[in-house]
XYZ file of C-alpha atoms in Angstrom:
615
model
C 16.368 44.121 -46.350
C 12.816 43.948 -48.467
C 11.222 43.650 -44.849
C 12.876 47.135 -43.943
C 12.201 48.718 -46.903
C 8.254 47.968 -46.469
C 8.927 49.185 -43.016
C 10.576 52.419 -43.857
C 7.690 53.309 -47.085
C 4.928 52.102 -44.359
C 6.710 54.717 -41.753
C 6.585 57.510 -44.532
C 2.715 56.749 -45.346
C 1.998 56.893 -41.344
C 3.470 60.254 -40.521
C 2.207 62.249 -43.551
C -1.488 61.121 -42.647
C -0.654 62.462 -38.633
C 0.701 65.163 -39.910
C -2.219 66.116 -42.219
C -4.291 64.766 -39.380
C -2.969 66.820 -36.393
C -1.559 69.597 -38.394
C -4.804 71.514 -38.784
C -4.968 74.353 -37.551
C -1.357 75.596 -37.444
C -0.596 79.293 -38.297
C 1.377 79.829 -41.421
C 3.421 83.064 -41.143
C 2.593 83.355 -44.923
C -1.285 83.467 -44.085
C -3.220 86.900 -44.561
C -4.610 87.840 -41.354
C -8.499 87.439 -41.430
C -10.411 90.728 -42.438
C -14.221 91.342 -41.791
C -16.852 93.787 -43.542
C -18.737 96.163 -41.391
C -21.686 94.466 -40.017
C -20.405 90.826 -40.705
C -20.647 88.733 -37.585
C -17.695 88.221 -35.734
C -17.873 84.745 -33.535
C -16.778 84.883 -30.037
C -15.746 81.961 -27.890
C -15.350 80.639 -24.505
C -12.757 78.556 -23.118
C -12.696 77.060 -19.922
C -13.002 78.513 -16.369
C -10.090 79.080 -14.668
C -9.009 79.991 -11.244
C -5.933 80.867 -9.421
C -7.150 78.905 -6.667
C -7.120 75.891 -8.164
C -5.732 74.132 -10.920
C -8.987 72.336 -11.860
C -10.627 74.295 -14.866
C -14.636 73.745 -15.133
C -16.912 74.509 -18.324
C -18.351 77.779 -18.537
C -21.761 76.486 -18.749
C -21.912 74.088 -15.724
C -23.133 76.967 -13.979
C -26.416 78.704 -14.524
C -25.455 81.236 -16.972
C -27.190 82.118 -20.543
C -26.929 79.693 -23.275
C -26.466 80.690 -27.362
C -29.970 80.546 -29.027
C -28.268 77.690 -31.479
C -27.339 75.744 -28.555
C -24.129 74.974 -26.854
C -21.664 73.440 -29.552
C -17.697 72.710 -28.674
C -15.103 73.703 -30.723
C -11.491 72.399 -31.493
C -9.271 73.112 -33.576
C -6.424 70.395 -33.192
C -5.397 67.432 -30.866
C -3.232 69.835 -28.945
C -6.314 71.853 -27.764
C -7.642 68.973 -26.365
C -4.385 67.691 -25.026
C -4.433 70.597 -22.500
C -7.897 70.745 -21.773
C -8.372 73.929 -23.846
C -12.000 73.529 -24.925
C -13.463 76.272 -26.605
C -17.408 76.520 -27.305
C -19.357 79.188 -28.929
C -21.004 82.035 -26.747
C -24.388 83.899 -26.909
C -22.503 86.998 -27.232
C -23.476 88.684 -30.709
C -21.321 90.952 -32.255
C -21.127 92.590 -36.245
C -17.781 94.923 -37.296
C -17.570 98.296 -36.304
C -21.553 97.954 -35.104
C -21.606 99.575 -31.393
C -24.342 97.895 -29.492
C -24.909 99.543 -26.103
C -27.658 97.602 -23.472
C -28.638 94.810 -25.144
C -30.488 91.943 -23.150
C -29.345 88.746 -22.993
C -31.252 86.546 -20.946
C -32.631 86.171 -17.520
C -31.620 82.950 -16.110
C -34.078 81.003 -13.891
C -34.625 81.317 -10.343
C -31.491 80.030 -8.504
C -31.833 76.451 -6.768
C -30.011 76.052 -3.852
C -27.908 73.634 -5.399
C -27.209 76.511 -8.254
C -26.546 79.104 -5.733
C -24.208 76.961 -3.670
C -22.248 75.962 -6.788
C -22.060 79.540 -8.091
C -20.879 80.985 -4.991
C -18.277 78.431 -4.446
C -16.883 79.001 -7.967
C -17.024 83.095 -6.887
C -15.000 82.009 -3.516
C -12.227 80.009 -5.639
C -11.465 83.157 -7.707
C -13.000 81.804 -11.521
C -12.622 84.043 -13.935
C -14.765 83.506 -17.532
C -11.856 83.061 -20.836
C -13.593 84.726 -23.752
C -12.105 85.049 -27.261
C -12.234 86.976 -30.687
C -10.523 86.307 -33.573
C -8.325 84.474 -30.788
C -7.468 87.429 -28.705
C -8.317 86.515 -24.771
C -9.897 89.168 -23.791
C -8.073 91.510 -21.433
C -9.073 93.093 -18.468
C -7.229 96.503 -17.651
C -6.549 98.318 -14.450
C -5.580 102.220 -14.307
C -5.215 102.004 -17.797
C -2.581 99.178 -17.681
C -3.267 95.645 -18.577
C -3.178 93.036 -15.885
C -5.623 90.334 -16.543
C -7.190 87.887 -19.462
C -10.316 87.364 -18.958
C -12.781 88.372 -16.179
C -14.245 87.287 -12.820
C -17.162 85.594 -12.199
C -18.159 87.556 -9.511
C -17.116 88.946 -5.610
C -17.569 88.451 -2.275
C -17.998 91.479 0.232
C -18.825 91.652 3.620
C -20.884 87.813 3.085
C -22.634 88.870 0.490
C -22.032 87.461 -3.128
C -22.176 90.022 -6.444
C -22.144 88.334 -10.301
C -21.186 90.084 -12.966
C -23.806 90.234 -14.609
C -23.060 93.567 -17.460
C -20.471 93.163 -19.907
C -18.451 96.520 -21.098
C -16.574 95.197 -24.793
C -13.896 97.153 -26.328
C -13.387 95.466 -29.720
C -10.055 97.653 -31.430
C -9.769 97.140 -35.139
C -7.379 98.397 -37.652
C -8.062 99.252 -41.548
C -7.263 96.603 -44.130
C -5.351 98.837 -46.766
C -5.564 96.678 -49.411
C -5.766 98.057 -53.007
C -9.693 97.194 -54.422
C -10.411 95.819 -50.221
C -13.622 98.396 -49.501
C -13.887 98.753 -45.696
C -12.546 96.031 -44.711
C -10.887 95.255 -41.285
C -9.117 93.477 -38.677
C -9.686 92.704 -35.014
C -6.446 94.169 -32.803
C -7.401 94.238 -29.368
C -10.169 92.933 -27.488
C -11.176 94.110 -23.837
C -13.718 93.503 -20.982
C -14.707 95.177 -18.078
C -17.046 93.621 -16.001
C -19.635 95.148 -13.006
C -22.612 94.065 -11.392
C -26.260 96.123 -11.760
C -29.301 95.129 -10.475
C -32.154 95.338 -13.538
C -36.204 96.552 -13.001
C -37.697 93.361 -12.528
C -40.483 94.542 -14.547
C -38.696 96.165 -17.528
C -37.233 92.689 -18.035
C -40.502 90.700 -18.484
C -41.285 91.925 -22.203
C -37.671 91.899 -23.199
C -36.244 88.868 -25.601
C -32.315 87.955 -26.298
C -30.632 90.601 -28.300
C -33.471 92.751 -27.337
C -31.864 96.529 -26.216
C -32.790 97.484 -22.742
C -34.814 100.426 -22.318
C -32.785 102.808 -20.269
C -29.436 103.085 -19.998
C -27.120 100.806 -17.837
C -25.048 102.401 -15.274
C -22.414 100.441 -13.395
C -21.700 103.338 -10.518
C -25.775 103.188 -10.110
C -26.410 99.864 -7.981
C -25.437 96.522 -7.414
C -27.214 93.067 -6.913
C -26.439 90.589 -4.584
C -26.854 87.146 -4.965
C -30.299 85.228 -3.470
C -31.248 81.803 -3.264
C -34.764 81.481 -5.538
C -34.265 84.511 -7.209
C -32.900 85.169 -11.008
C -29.691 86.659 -12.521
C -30.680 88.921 -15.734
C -27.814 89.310 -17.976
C -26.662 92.622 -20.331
C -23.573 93.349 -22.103
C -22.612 96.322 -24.864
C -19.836 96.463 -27.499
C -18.101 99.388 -28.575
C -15.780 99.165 -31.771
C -12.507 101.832 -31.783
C -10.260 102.356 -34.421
C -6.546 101.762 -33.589
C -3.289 102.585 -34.866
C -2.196 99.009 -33.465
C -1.044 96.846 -36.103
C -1.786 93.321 -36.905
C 1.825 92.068 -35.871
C 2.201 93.922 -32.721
C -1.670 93.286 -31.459
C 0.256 90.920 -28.966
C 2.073 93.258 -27.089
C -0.763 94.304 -24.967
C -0.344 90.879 -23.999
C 3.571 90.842 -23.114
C 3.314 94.096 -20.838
C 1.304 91.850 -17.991
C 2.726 91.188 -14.730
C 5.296 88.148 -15.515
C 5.163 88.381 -19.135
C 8.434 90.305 -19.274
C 11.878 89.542 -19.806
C 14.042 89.825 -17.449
C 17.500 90.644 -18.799
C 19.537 89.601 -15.438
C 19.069 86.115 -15.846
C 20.615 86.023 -19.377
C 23.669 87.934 -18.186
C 23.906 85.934 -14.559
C 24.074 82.785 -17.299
C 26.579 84.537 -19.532
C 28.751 84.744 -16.399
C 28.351 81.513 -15.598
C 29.485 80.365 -18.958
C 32.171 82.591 -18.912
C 33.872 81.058 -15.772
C 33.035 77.578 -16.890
C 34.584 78.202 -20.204
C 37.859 79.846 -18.303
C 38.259 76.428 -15.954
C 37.736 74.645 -19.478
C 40.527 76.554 -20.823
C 42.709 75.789 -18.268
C 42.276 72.100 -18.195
C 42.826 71.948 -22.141
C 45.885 73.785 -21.751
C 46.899 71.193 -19.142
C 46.158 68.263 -20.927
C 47.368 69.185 -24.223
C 49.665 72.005 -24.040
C 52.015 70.843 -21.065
C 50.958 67.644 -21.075
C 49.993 66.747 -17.117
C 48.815 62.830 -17.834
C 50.426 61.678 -14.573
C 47.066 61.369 -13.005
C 45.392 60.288 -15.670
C 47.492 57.575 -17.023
C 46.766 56.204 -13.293
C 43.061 55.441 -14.221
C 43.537 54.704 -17.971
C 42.703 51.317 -17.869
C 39.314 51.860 -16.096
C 38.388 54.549 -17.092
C 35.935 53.066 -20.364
C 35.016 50.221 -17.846
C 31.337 49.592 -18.085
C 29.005 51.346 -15.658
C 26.540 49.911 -14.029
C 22.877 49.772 -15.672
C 24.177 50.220 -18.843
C 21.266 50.020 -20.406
C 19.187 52.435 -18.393
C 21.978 55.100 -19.361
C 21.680 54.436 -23.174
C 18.012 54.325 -23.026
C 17.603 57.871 -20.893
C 20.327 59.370 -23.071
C 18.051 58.530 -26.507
C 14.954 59.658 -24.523
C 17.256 63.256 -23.398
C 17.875 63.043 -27.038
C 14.228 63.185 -28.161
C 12.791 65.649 -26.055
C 15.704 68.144 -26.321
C 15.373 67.998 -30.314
C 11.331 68.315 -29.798
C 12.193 71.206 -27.735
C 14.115 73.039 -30.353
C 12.313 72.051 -32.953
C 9.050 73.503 -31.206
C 11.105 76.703 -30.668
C 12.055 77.054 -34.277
C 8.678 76.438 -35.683
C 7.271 78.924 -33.122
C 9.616 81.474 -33.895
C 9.048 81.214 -37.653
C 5.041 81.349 -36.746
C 4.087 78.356 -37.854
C 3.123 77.377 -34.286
C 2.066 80.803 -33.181
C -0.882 81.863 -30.293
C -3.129 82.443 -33.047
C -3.585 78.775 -33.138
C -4.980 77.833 -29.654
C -3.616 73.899 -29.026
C -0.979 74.117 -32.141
C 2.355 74.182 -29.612
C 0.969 71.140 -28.225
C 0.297 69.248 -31.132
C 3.369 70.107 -32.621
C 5.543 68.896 -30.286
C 3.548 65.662 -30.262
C 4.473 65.455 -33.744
C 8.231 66.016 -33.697
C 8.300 63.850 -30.329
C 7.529 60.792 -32.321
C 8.622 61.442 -35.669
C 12.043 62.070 -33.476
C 11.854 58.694 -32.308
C 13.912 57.135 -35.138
C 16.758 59.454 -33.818
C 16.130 58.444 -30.048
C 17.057 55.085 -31.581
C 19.859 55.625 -33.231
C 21.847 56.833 -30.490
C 20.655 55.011 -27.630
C 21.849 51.815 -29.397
C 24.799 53.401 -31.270
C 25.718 54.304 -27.836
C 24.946 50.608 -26.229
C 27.216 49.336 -28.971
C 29.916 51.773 -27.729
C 29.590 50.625 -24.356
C 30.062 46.827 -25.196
C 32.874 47.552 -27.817
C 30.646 46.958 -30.968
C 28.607 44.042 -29.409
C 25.389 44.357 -31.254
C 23.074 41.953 -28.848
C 20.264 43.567 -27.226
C 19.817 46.169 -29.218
C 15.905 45.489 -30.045
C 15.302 45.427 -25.890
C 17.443 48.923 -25.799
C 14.870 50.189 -29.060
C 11.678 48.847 -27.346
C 12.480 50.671 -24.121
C 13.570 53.851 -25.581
C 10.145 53.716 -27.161
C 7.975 52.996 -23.503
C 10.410 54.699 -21.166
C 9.018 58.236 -21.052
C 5.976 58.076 -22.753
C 5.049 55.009 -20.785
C 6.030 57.549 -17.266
C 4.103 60.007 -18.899
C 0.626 58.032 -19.948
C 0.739 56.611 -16.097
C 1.167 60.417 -14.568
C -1.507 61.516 -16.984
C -3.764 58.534 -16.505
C -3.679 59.135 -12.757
C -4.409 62.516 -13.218
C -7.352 62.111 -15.917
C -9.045 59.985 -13.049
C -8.761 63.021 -10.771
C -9.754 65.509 -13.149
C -12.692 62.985 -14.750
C -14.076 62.463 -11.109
C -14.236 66.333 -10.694
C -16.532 66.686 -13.797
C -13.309 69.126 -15.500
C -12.716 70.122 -18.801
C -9.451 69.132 -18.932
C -10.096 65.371 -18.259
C -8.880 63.642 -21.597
C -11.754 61.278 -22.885
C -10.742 57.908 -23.156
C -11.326 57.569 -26.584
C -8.237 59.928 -26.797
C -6.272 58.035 -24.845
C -7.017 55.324 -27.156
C -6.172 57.148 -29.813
C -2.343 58.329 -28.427
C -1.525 54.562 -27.545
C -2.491 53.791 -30.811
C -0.357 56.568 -32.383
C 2.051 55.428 -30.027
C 2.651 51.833 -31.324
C 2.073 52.769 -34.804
C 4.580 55.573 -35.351
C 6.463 56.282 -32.266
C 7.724 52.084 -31.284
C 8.208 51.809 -35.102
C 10.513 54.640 -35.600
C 12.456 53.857 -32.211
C 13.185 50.485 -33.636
C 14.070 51.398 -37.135
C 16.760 53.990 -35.230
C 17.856 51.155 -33.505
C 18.444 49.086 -36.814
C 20.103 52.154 -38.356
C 22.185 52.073 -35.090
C 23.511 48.887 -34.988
C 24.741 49.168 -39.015
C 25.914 52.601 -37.855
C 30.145 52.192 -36.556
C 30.511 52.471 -32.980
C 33.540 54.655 -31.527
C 36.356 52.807 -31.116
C 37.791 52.750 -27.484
C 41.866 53.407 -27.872
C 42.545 51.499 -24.295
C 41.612 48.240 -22.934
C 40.408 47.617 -19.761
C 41.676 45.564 -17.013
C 40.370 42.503 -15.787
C 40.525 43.692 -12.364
C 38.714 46.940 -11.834
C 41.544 49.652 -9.481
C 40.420 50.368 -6.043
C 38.934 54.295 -6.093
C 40.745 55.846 -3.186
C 38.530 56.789 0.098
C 37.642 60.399 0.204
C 36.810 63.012 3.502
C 33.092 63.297 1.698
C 31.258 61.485 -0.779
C 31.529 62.124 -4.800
C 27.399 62.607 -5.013
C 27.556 65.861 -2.814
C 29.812 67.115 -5.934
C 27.627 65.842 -8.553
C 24.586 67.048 -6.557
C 25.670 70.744 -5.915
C 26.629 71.059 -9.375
C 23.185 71.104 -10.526
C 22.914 74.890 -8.532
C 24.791 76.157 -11.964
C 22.577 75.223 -14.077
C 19.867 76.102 -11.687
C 20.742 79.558 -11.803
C 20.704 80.074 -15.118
C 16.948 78.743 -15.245
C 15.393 80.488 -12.204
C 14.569 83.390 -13.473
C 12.458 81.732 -16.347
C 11.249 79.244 -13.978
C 9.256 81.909 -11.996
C 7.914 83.780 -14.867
C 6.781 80.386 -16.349
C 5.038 79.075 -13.062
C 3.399 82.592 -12.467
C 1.830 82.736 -15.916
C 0.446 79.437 -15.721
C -0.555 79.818 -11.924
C -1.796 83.373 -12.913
C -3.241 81.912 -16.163
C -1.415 84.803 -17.634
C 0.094 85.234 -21.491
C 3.780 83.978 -22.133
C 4.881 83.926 -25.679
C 8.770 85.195 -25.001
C 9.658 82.195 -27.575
C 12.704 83.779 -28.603
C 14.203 85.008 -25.032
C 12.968 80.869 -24.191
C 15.193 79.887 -27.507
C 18.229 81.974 -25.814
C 17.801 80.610 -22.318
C 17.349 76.894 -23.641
C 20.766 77.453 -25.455
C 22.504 79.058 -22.310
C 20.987 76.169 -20.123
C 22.632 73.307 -23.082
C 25.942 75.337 -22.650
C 26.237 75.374 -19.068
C 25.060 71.696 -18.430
C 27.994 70.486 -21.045
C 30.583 72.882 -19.451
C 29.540 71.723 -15.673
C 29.638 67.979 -16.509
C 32.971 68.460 -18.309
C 34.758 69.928 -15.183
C 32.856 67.558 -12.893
C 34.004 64.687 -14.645
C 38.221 65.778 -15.108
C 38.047 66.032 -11.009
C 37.078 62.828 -10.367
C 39.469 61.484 -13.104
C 42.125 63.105 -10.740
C 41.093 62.246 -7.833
C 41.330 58.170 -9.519
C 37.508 58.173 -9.503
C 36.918 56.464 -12.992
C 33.216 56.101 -12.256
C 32.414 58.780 -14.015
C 29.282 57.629 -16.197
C 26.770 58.579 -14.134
C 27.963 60.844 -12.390
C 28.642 63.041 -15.485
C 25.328 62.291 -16.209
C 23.689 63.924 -12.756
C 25.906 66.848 -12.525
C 24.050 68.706 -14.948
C 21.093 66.341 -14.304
C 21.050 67.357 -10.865
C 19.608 70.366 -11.652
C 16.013 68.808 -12.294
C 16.113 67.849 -8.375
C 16.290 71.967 -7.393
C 13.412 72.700 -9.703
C 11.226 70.230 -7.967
C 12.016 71.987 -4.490
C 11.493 75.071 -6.277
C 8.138 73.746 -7.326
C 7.592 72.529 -4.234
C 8.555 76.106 -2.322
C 6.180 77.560 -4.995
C 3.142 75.671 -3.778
C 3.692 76.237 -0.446
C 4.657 80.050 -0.282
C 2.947 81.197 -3.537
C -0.216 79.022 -4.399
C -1.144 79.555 -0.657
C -4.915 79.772 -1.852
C -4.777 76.451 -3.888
C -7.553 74.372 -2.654
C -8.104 71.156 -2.441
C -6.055 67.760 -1.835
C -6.937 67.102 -6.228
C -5.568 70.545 -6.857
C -2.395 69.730 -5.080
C -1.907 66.268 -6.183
C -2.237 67.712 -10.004
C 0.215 70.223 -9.361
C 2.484 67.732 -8.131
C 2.116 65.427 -10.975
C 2.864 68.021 -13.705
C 6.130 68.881 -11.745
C 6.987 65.661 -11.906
C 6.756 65.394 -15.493
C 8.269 68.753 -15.897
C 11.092 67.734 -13.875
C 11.970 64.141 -15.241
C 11.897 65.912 -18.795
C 14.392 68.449 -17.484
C 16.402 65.563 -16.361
C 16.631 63.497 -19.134
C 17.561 66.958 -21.075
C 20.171 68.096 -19.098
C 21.854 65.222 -18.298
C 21.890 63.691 -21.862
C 23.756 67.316 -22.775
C 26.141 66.658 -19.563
C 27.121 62.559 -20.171
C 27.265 63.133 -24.255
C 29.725 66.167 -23.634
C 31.769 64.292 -20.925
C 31.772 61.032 -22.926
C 33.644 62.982 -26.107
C 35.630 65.617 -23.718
C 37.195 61.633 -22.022
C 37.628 60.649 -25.429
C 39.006 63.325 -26.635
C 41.995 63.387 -23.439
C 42.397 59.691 -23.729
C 42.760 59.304 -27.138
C 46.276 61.381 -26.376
C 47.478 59.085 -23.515
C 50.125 56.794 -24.328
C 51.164 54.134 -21.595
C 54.399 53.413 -21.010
């Protein structure tokens, strides 16, 4: 027991330092929002480039565009912003509160090598768009007066000609900090860009320095200037600072009214139906059981029906994994809802779901071996194998997709590839914190009581009758329930990230999370009591992939979705990352749903058996 309580004080020191360690950065709702003098500088950032036509994101300064007079210098704010490839660097924009700036120079770059002009007009034909921030607002692009896009192209092609952006139209909205003894103070509320493409006086540029305002006046309807091999790009921009009735809480919503960031209220009432009917069969089969007491064809497969399945300990170890990520999951949700894990902290989602994925380890322990125990009538052997693989089951999955995919992205010179040193630096988070934990829930598991079964098997397992088609067409099709409930989200989720588009719905994403739990339990419930009547006592896994099943149809979703709506995505890397982040999406969905399905099956068979007498 001293060895155990070293382990559990050593656990305690280890997560406090990650979470001091990775928590940096996180948004507390408590916070005030930050406030600026007029004239102070205001610091705007780049993130990545991004495209639509590919899922590969590039630095913004791999192509031959002006540099900051300090030099390029990359930012990040937590592990999570790394995670996801989210690098943010400073820009050679300059901006001060409230200070409109109209035609000010920025730099003229040199002339383009062919190698430059090939790259740049490749980037223009994949659809990149620059990612620029302020006061972490993406800046927003509008159309007709209605916002569509964050961000802004890097250029167009028309009619085989190529056109950069080269002038930069800012819209910086700010509100009033009314604050008693807080002169002129105020707070960024909106931030918006609207690119076009002029062509400059070669001469008037000569004499002109960065930050320097140009000498006449910049008009976007006036010309354009198409892109030449050997010849420079010259580079303006202007800022213009608006007052705005907008308040700090609600400078989001500009945000939410984009194409896919909406809710859409039919797919929580199509699930509310769903669950209705469910419930109603439910009903019916409780009333059965208990009321009028129908056992006849149940007391036929009472004495196999707590037989062991087979792989035992794969179930017990994917059921503590379902565990894990479903209480990450709703733990992320909370914590987002409350603000503490809000957009204002790029990377903080990420890194807070790291956090709760291995702190939650300790409870992925616990009930995969609480469970093995229950499966082997209290036999305690094993149980450090069943911890151990709890532990590398998923993450180790996860760290082979990812690895795979860091090659990809590391031999396409992208943002996103993870450095190795990080990858270091997860494994050895890993093994410290994560393994730990999974084994002390596994020691907390095997003290804990396992349920008692109120039947004994027979020796000889009982023939399951033949039947006209087999059982795993049921437990298959079941998963369309489930399904249902999800597709709506499914499609707004894949078209923001596609679209690289805003989603922060957390709280319609709470609601459809809980729907999705309550439909998976009430599927795998009425899955299961039909094959108990039917004298199918295999029920295990079975009850485990009729709600798991559903995992399968959003992989062919995915799958439809790459074929019908990423038509443009290029590239066999492009594709194969796609793929791989499905995959991960989907075995996560998996082990969620049908952990929810085989834990509510397992107590709804104990709870009908546990009333069956045999004569």
């Amino acid at each position: 027991m001293e060895f155990f309580n070293i382990l559990k004080i050593y656990r305690v020191l280890l997560i406090i330092c990650l979470i001091s360690e990775l928590g940096h950065g996180f948004y507390h709702p408590g916070s005030y929002p930050p406030t600026y003098v007029k004239g102070e500088p205001l610091s705007v950032k780049l993130s990545s480039l991004t495209s639509i036509d590919t899922v590969i994101p590039y630095s913004y300064y791999s192509l031959p565009f002006c540099k900051p007079p300090e030099g390029v210098k990359d930012i990040a704010d937590n592990l999570g912003e790394f995670l996801i490839g989210d690098w943010i660097q400073n820009s050679p924009y300059n901006f001060h509160m409230y200070t409109n700036e109209t035609e000010i120079f920025l730099c003229q770059t040199k002339s383009l090598s062919s190698d430059e002009y090939k790259l740049l007009t490749n980037r223009i034909e994949e659809l990149y768009q620059v990612n620029l921030f302020l006061d972490n607002l993406p800046a927003i692009r509008y159309v007709t007066d209605y916002p569509r896009w964050t961000g802004y192209p890097i250029g167009l092609k028309f009619s085989d000609s190529y056109y950069v952006f080269n002038h930069l139209k800012f819209t910086v909205l700010v509100h009033k900090y009314e604050e008693m003894n807080v002169p002129h103070k105020y707070m960024v509320v909106g931030f918006e860009v609207d690119p076009c493409s002029v062509k400059h006086n070669p001469e008037t540029l000569k004499n002109l320095k960065i930050y320097s305002k140009y000498p006449s006046k910049i008009d976007c309807e006036d010309s354009v200037v198409a892109l030449k091999e050997n010849e420079p790009i010259a580079f303006t921009y202007e800022v213009t600072f608006i007052e705005s009735d907008i308040k700090w809480s609600s400078r989001w919503d500009s945000y939410m009214k984009m194409d896919g960031a909406k809710v859409d209220w039919f797919s929580i009432v199509n699930s509310l139906m769903i669950i209705t009917f469910l419930a109603g069969i439910i009903l019916v089969i409780i009333l059965r059981t208990t009321v009028k007491r129908d056992f006849s064809n149940l007391k036929i497969v009472v004495v196999d029906v707590y037989r062991f399945p087979s792989n035992p300990m794969l179930l017990c170890v994917m059921v503590g994994n379902g565990i894990q990520i479903l209480g990450t999951t709703v733990l992320a949700f909370i914590f987002a809802a409350m603000g503490f894990m809000s957009p204002v902290s790029r990377g903080a989602l990420v890194t807070g779901m790291l956090i709760f994925y291995m702190v939650l380890g300790i409870l992925a322990g616990y009930i995969a071996v609480r469970m093995w125990r229950t499966v082997f009538s209290g036999d305690h052997k094993g149980w450090v194998s069943v911890s151990w693989k709890v532990a590398c089951f998923f993450p180790g999955i996860t760290f082979l997709i990812f690895f795979v995919l860091n090659f990809l992205l590391w031999s396409s010179h992208s943002t996103r590839a993870i450095p190795f040193s990080l990858f270091a630096t997860l494994i050895l988070l890993w093994f410290c914190i994560s393994v730990p934990l999974s084994l002390l829930g596994g020691y907390f598991g095997v003290k804990a009581p396992h349920i008692e079964y109120e039947i004994r098997n027979n020796q000889i397992p009982r023939e399951i009758p033949a039947k006209k088609y087999p059982s795993w067409v049921v437990v298959l099709g079941a998963g369309t329930l489930p399904f249902g409930t999800l597709f709506v989200e499914i499609n707004f989720i894949m078209s923001s990230i596609s679209m690289d588009r805003v989603y922060y719905i957390i709280g319609f994403m709470f609601v459809a999370l809980i729907l999705l739990v309550m439909v998976c339990a009430e599927v795998s419930l009425v899955l299961t009591y039909m094959h108990l009547c039917v004298e199918d006592w295999k029920w295990w896994w079975k009850s485990f992939f009729a709600s798991g099943s559903v995992a399968l149809y959003i992989f062919l979703y995915s799958i439809y979705y790459l074929i019908f709506e990423l038509m443009s995505l290029s590239g066999p890397i492009s594709v194969i990352i796609y793929i791989g982040n499905s995959l991960l999406m989907v075995l996560a969905t998996m082990l969620v749903t049908g952990t929810v399905g085989f834990l509510s099956s397992f107590w709804f068979v104990h709870y009908l058996f546990s009333s069956v007498r045999l004569d």
